Amino acid sequence: MPKLFASPYLPEAQDADLFNPQAPVREVGPIGILLVNLGTPDQPDAASIRRYLGEFLSDPRVIEIPQPVWQIILRLFILPRRPSKLAPRYKDIWLQDGAPLLVYSQAQANGLQELLQAQGHDVNVELGMRYGNPSIASGLDKLKAAGCERILTLPLYPQYAASTTATAVDCVAAHLGKQRNQPELRFIKRYHTHPDYIGPLAAQIRRYWDEHGKPERLLLSFHGLPRRCVELGDPYYRDCRETADALRAALDEPAVDVHLAFQSRFGAQRWLEPYTEPTLREWGKQGVGRVDAICPGFLADCLETLEEIQVECRDAFLEEGGGEFHYIPCLNADPQWIEGLGRLAVQHLGGWLPARLVPTR
């Protein structure tokens, strides 16, 4: 008999013992961990960048302008022009294995799985990008295919913002909303002052200083956000300030002034201040001898760190008379960070892991 109504849900794997009263007890499958990062174009060319920007900038969590108005601006003015300008910048930072953000994020996912499995945990770790590939949907599908009925979503955003963490949660929920047999879910909202994040970050800076000496000033440059978003209730600005305070305390270097700034302004509206490049230009005019910069909100290097900070902001500082500018890389696949990421994940897997395997500290 033909089906009169198609199911609105995705097809599920058939259970061979579905109606068998003597069916064996189902085994508990592995725990799934989905690491989520922002995303990147597939290739450093205008066509790939256009596809990526079209998806990224169409997210209402990212651009809070009425979509009918915004889509006209995006399609007529931004997407026809911006990709060709960005292509050379992406080519300059592209690695042999792909975009730095993808390469380093995948290394974190691989490192996390190897670490947890070596500790005896039955886990599968997948990477999902909010925009581009590999997608969040593909990561969830791989975890489901591996038998994961419990999934922890761990955004690679230490500080919470609606335009990063919340939209990742939205995307996970939207994909699972198409499924009949959904997994049990947990989400990590933030870990901006967690010792297993601040500790590796401080160690990364200290290692750099041990090799290159210390600066007069350390600039912590976070991704910017429209000020209006914070005024409407987004806690991102406070998260960034608390990260800066925690990192300043962990470094405990009275001779180095630690400052906070925000990069990547877009559009004409007022964003979080102080702005990174104008701050560096002012320091250059003041004759500051050496500035080191690091981007604590980015756990993997990308265009905004390797090109905007390491090149554009360095040039701005030097043009105005500054002495030396040093960029300190993101944590990327740093072993101490992978260990910290593992402890962070295990902490949020409490109750899912066998009690004897949960490490104590």
PDB file of N, CA, C and O in Angstrom, residues 226-264:
ATOM      1  N   PRO A 226      28.945  44.351  18.269  1.00  0.00           N
ATOM      2  CA  PRO A 226      28.222  45.623  18.364  1.00  0.00           C
ATOM      3  C   PRO A 226      27.833  45.922  19.814  1.00  0.00           C
ATOM      4  O   PRO A 226      27.336  45.047  20.527  1.00  0.00           O
ATOM      5  N   ARG A 227      28.052  47.146  20.235  1.00  0.00           N
ATOM      6  CA  ARG A 227      27.745  47.538  21.608  1.00  0.00           C
ATOM      7  C   ARG A 227      26.267  47.306  21.936  1.00  0.00           C
ATOM      8  O   ARG A 227      25.917  46.949  23.066  1.00  0.00           O
ATOM      9  N   ARG A 228      25.425  47.469  20.932  1.00  0.00           N
ATOM     10  CA  ARG A 228      23.981  47.297  21.138  1.00  0.00           C
ATOM     11  C   ARG A 228      23.662  45.880  21.607  1.00  0.00           C
ATOM     12  O   ARG A 228      22.737  45.683  22.422  1.00  0.00           O
ATOM     13  N   CYS A 229      24.392  44.881  21.121  1.00  0.00           N
ATOM     14  CA  CYS A 229      24.128  43.493  21.534  1.00  0.00           C
ATOM     15  C   CYS A 229      24.336  43.335  23.031  1.00  0.00           C
ATOM     16  O   CYS A 229      23.566  42.640  23.711  1.00  0.00           O
ATOM     17  N   VAL A 230      25.389  43.945  23.547  1.00  0.00           N
ATOM     18  CA  VAL A 230      25.675  43.873  24.981  1.00  0.00           C
ATOM     19  C   VAL A 230      24.609  44.623  25.766  1.00  0.00           C
ATOM     20  O   VAL A 230      24.152  44.167  26.817  1.00  0.00           O
ATOM     21  N   GLU A 231      24.206  45.773  25.264  1.00  0.00           N
ATOM     22  CA  GLU A 231      23.176  46.547  25.942  1.00  0.00           C
ATOM     23  C   GLU A 231      21.849  45.797  25.991  1.00  0.00           C
ATOM     24  O   GLU A 231      21.042  46.002  26.908  1.00  0.00           O
ATOM     25  N   LEU A 232      21.633  44.901  25.036  1.00  0.00           N
ATOM     26  CA  LEU A 232      20.397  44.109  25.006  1.00  0.00           C
ATOM     27  C   LEU A 232      20.501  42.826  25.828  1.00  0.00           C
ATOM     28  O   LEU A 232      19.545  42.055  25.895  1.00  0.00           O
ATOM     29  N   GLY A 233      21.669  42.586  26.435  1.00  0.00           N
ATOM     30  CA  GLY A 233      21.769  41.451  27.346  1.00  0.00           C
ATOM     31  C   GLY A 233      22.824  40.417  27.040  1.00  0.00           C
ATOM     32  O   GLY A 233      22.938  39.422  27.763  1.00  0.00           O
ATOM     33  N   ASP A 234      23.613  40.581  25.978  1.00  0.00           N
ATOM     34  CA  ASP A 234      24.658  39.614  25.681  1.00  0.00           C
ATOM     35  C   ASP A 234      25.780  39.756  26.707  1.00  0.00           C
ATOM     36  O   ASP A 234      26.295  40.859  26.914  1.00  0.00           O
ATOM     37  N   PRO A 235      26.204  38.659  27.358  1.00  0.00           N
ATOM     38  CA  PRO A 235      27.213  38.757  28.416  1.00  0.00           C
ATOM     39  C   PRO A 235      28.659  38.737  27.904  1.00  0.00           C
ATOM     40  O   PRO A 235      29.595  38.654  28.707  1.00  0.00           O
ATOM     41  N   TYR A 236      28.858  38.827  26.612  1.00  0.00           N
ATOM     42  CA  TYR A 236      30.190  38.641  26.034  1.00  0.00           C
ATOM     43  C   TYR A 236      31.225  39.628  26.581  1.00  0.00           C
ATOM     44  O   TYR A 236      32.348  39.240  26.917  1.00  0.00           O
ATOM     45  N   TYR A 237      30.855  40.895  26.692  1.00  0.00           N
ATOM     46  CA  TYR A 237      31.813  41.901  27.151  1.00  0.00           C
ATOM     47  C   TYR A 237      32.308  41.582  28.561  1.00  0.00           C
ATOM     48  O   TYR A 237      33.511  41.650  28.846  1.00  0.00           O
ATOM     49  N   ARG A 238      31.385  41.190  29.425  1.00  0.00           N
ATOM     50  CA  ARG A 238      31.787  40.848  30.788  1.00  0.00           C
ATOM     51  C   ARG A 238      32.654  39.588  30.798  1.00  0.00           C
ATOM     52  O   ARG A 238      33.627  39.508  31.547  1.00  0.00           O
ATOM     53  N   ASP A 239      32.327  38.618  29.947  1.00  0.00           N
ATOM     54  CA  ASP A 239      33.142  37.414  29.853  1.00  0.00           C
ATOM     55  C   ASP A 239      34.579  37.770  29.466  1.00  0.00           C
ATOM     56  O   ASP A 239      35.535  37.235  30.031  1.00  0.00           O
ATOM     57  N   CYS A 240      34.728  38.656  28.491  1.00  0.00           N
ATOM     58  CA  CYS A 240      36.068  39.049  28.034  1.00  0.00           C
ATOM     59  C   CYS A 240      36.843  39.745  29.145  1.00  0.00           C
ATOM     60  O   CYS A 240      38.045  39.492  29.341  1.00  0.00           O
ATOM     61  N   ARG A 241      36.179  40.626  29.860  1.00  0.00           N
ATOM     62  CA  ARG A 241      36.855  41.331  30.952  1.00  0.00           C
ATOM     63  C   ARG A 241      37.280  40.352  32.047  1.00  0.00           C
ATOM     64  O   ARG A 241      38.365  40.483  32.623  1.00  0.00           O
ATOM     65  N   GLU A 242      36.435  39.374  32.332  1.00  0.00           N
ATOM     66  CA  GLU A 242      36.783  38.407  33.366  1.00  0.00           C
ATOM     67  C   GLU A 242      37.928  37.500  32.909  1.00  0.00           C
ATOM     68  O   GLU A 242      38.777  37.105  33.717  1.00  0.00           O
ATOM     69  N   THR A 243      37.976  37.175  31.619  1.00  0.00           N
ATOM     70  CA  THR A 243      39.123  36.432  31.090  1.00  0.00           C
ATOM     71  C   THR A 243      40.396  37.239  31.256  1.00  0.00           C
ATOM     72  O   THR A 243      41.432  36.710  31.685  1.00  0.00           O
ATOM     73  N   ALA A 244      40.337  38.525  30.919  1.00  0.00           N
ATOM     74  CA  ALA A 244      41.509  39.386  31.049  1.00  0.00           C
ATOM     75  C   ALA A 244      41.978  39.450  32.502  1.00  0.00           C
ATOM     76  O   ALA A 244      43.185  39.373  32.788  1.00  0.00           O
ATOM     77  N   ASP A 245      41.048  39.584  33.429  1.00  0.00           N
ATOM     78  CA  ASP A 245      41.416  39.635  34.850  1.00  0.00           C
ATOM     79  C   ASP A 245      42.057  38.325  35.301  1.00  0.00           C
ATOM     80  O   ASP A 245      43.061  38.324  36.025  1.00  0.00           O
ATOM     81  N   ALA A 246      41.474  37.195  34.872  1.00  0.00           N
ATOM     82  CA  ALA A 246      42.014  35.897  35.267  1.00  0.00           C
ATOM     83  C   ALA A 246      43.397  35.665  34.670  1.00  0.00           C
ATOM     84  O   ALA A 246      44.299  35.136  35.343  1.00  0.00           O
ATOM     85  N   LEU A 247      43.596  36.073  33.442  1.00  0.00           N
ATOM     86  CA  LEU A 247      44.895  35.882  32.800  1.00  0.00           C
ATOM     87  C   LEU A 247      45.941  36.801  33.412  1.00  0.00           C
ATOM     88  O   LEU A 247      47.096  36.399  33.630  1.00  0.00           O
ATOM     89  N   ARG A 248      45.551  38.020  33.716  1.00  0.00           N
ATOM     90  CA  ARG A 248      46.471  38.959  34.378  1.00  0.00           C
ATOM     91  C   ARG A 248      46.933  38.391  35.717  1.00  0.00           C
ATOM     92  O   ARG A 248      48.129  38.449  36.051  1.00  0.00           O
ATOM     93  N   ALA A 249      46.009  37.816  36.479  1.00  0.00           N
ATOM     94  CA  ALA A 249      46.368  37.235  37.773  1.00  0.00           C
ATOM     95  C   ALA A 249      47.255  36.012  37.599  1.00  0.00           C
ATOM     96  O   ALA A 249      48.198  35.794  38.380  1.00  0.00           O
ATOM     97  N   ALA A 250      46.975  35.190  36.569  1.00  0.00           N
ATOM     98  CA  ALA A 250      47.768  33.976  36.347  1.00  0.00           C
ATOM     99  C   ALA A 250      49.184  34.314  35.915  1.00  0.00           C
ATOM    100  O   ALA A 250      50.147  33.639  36.315  1.00  0.00           O
ATOM    101  N   LEU A 251      49.348  35.375  35.128  1.00  0.00           N
ATOM    102  CA  LEU A 251      50.685  35.771  34.679  1.00  0.00           C
ATOM    103  C   LEU A 251      51.491  36.383  35.819  1.00  0.00           C
ATOM    104  O   LEU A 251      52.694  36.154  35.942  1.00  0.00           O
ATOM    105  N   ASP A 252      50.823  37.207  36.632  1.00  0.00           N
ATOM    106  CA  ASP A 252      51.472  37.832  37.792  1.00  0.00           C
ATOM    107  C   ASP A 252      52.787  38.481  37.396  1.00  0.00           C
ATOM    108  O   ASP A 252      53.846  38.201  37.953  1.00  0.00           O
ATOM    109  N   GLU A 253      52.710  39.374  36.404  1.00  0.00           N
ATOM    110  CA  GLU A 253      53.891  40.086  35.900  1.00  0.00           C
ATOM    111  C   GLU A 253      53.673  41.593  36.068  1.00  0.00           C
ATOM    112  O   GLU A 253      53.210  42.271  35.151  1.00  0.00           O
ATOM    113  N   PRO A 254      54.004  42.151  37.217  1.00  0.00           N
ATOM    114  CA  PRO A 254      53.748  43.582  37.457  1.00  0.00           C
ATOM    115  C   PRO A 254      54.457  44.503  36.458  1.00  0.00           C
ATOM    116  O   PRO A 254      53.991  45.624  36.214  1.00  0.00           O
ATOM    117  N   ALA A 255      55.564  44.026  35.869  1.00  0.00           N
ATOM    118  CA  ALA A 255      56.320  44.876  34.952  1.00  0.00           C
ATOM    119  C   ALA A 255      55.678  44.972  33.571  1.00  0.00           C
ATOM    120  O   ALA A 255      56.076  45.806  32.752  1.00  0.00           O
ATOM    121  N   VAL A 256      54.698  44.117  33.286  1.00  0.00           N
ATOM    122  CA  VAL A 256      54.035  44.116  31.983  1.00  0.00           C
ATOM    123  C   VAL A 256      52.596  44.593  32.153  1.00  0.00           C
ATOM    124  O   VAL A 256      51.808  43.975  32.871  1.00  0.00           O
ATOM    125  N   ASP A 257      52.260  45.691  31.500  1.00  0.00           N
ATOM    126  CA  ASP A 257      50.886  46.196  31.545  1.00  0.00           C
ATOM    127  C   ASP A 257      50.014  45.369  30.608  1.00  0.00           C
ATOM    128  O   ASP A 257      50.326  45.223  29.424  1.00  0.00           O
ATOM    129  N   VAL A 258      48.923  44.817  31.136  1.00  0.00           N
ATOM    130  CA  VAL A 258      48.017  43.984  30.349  1.00  0.00           C
ATOM    131  C   VAL A 258      46.774  44.793  30.010  1.00  0.00           C
ATOM    132  O   VAL A 258      46.110  45.336  30.900  1.00  0.00           O
ATOM    133  N   HIS A 259      46.466  44.882  28.719  1.00  0.00           N
ATOM    134  CA  HIS A 259      45.344  45.699  28.251  1.00  0.00           C
ATOM    135  C   HIS A 259      44.373  44.848  27.435  1.00  0.00           C
ATOM    136  O   HIS A 259      44.750  43.838  26.838  1.00  0.00           O
ATOM    137  N   LEU A 260      43.147  45.322  27.378  1.00  0.00           N
ATOM    138  CA  LEU A 260      42.062  44.648  26.671  1.00  0.00           C
ATOM    139  C   LEU A 260      41.607  45.517  25.507  1.00  0.00           C
ATOM    140  O   LEU A 260      41.510  46.742  25.634  1.00  0.00           O
ATOM    141  N   ALA A 261      41.355  44.890  24.343  1.00  0.00           N
ATOM    142  CA  ALA A 261      40.836  45.628  23.187  1.00  0.00           C
ATOM    143  C   ALA A 261      40.019  44.683  22.319  1.00  0.00           C
ATOM    144  O   ALA A 261      40.028  43.456  22.515  1.00  0.00           O
ATOM    145  N   PHE A 262      39.300  45.260  21.347  1.00  0.00           N
ATOM    146  CA  PHE A 262      38.395  44.486  20.494  1.00  0.00           C
ATOM    147  C   PHE A 262      38.657  44.808  19.028  1.00  0.00           C
ATOM    148  O   PHE A 262      38.778  45.971  18.648  1.00  0.00           O
ATOM    149  N   GLN A 263      38.719  43.755  18.221  1.00  0.00           N
ATOM    150  CA  GLN A 263      39.069  43.879  16.808  1.00  0.00           C
ATOM    151  C   GLN A 263      37.885  43.572  15.907  1.00  0.00           C
ATOM    152  O   GLN A 263      36.803  43.220  16.366  1.00  0.00           O
ATOM    153  N   SER A 264      38.098  43.737  14.596  1.00  0.00           N
ATOM    154  CA  SER A 264      37.164  43.291  13.545  1.00  0.00           C
ATOM    155  C   SER A 264      35.841  44.035  13.544  1.00  0.00           C
ATOM    156  O   SER A 264      34.773  43.424  13.465  1.00  0.00           O
TER     157      SER A 264
END
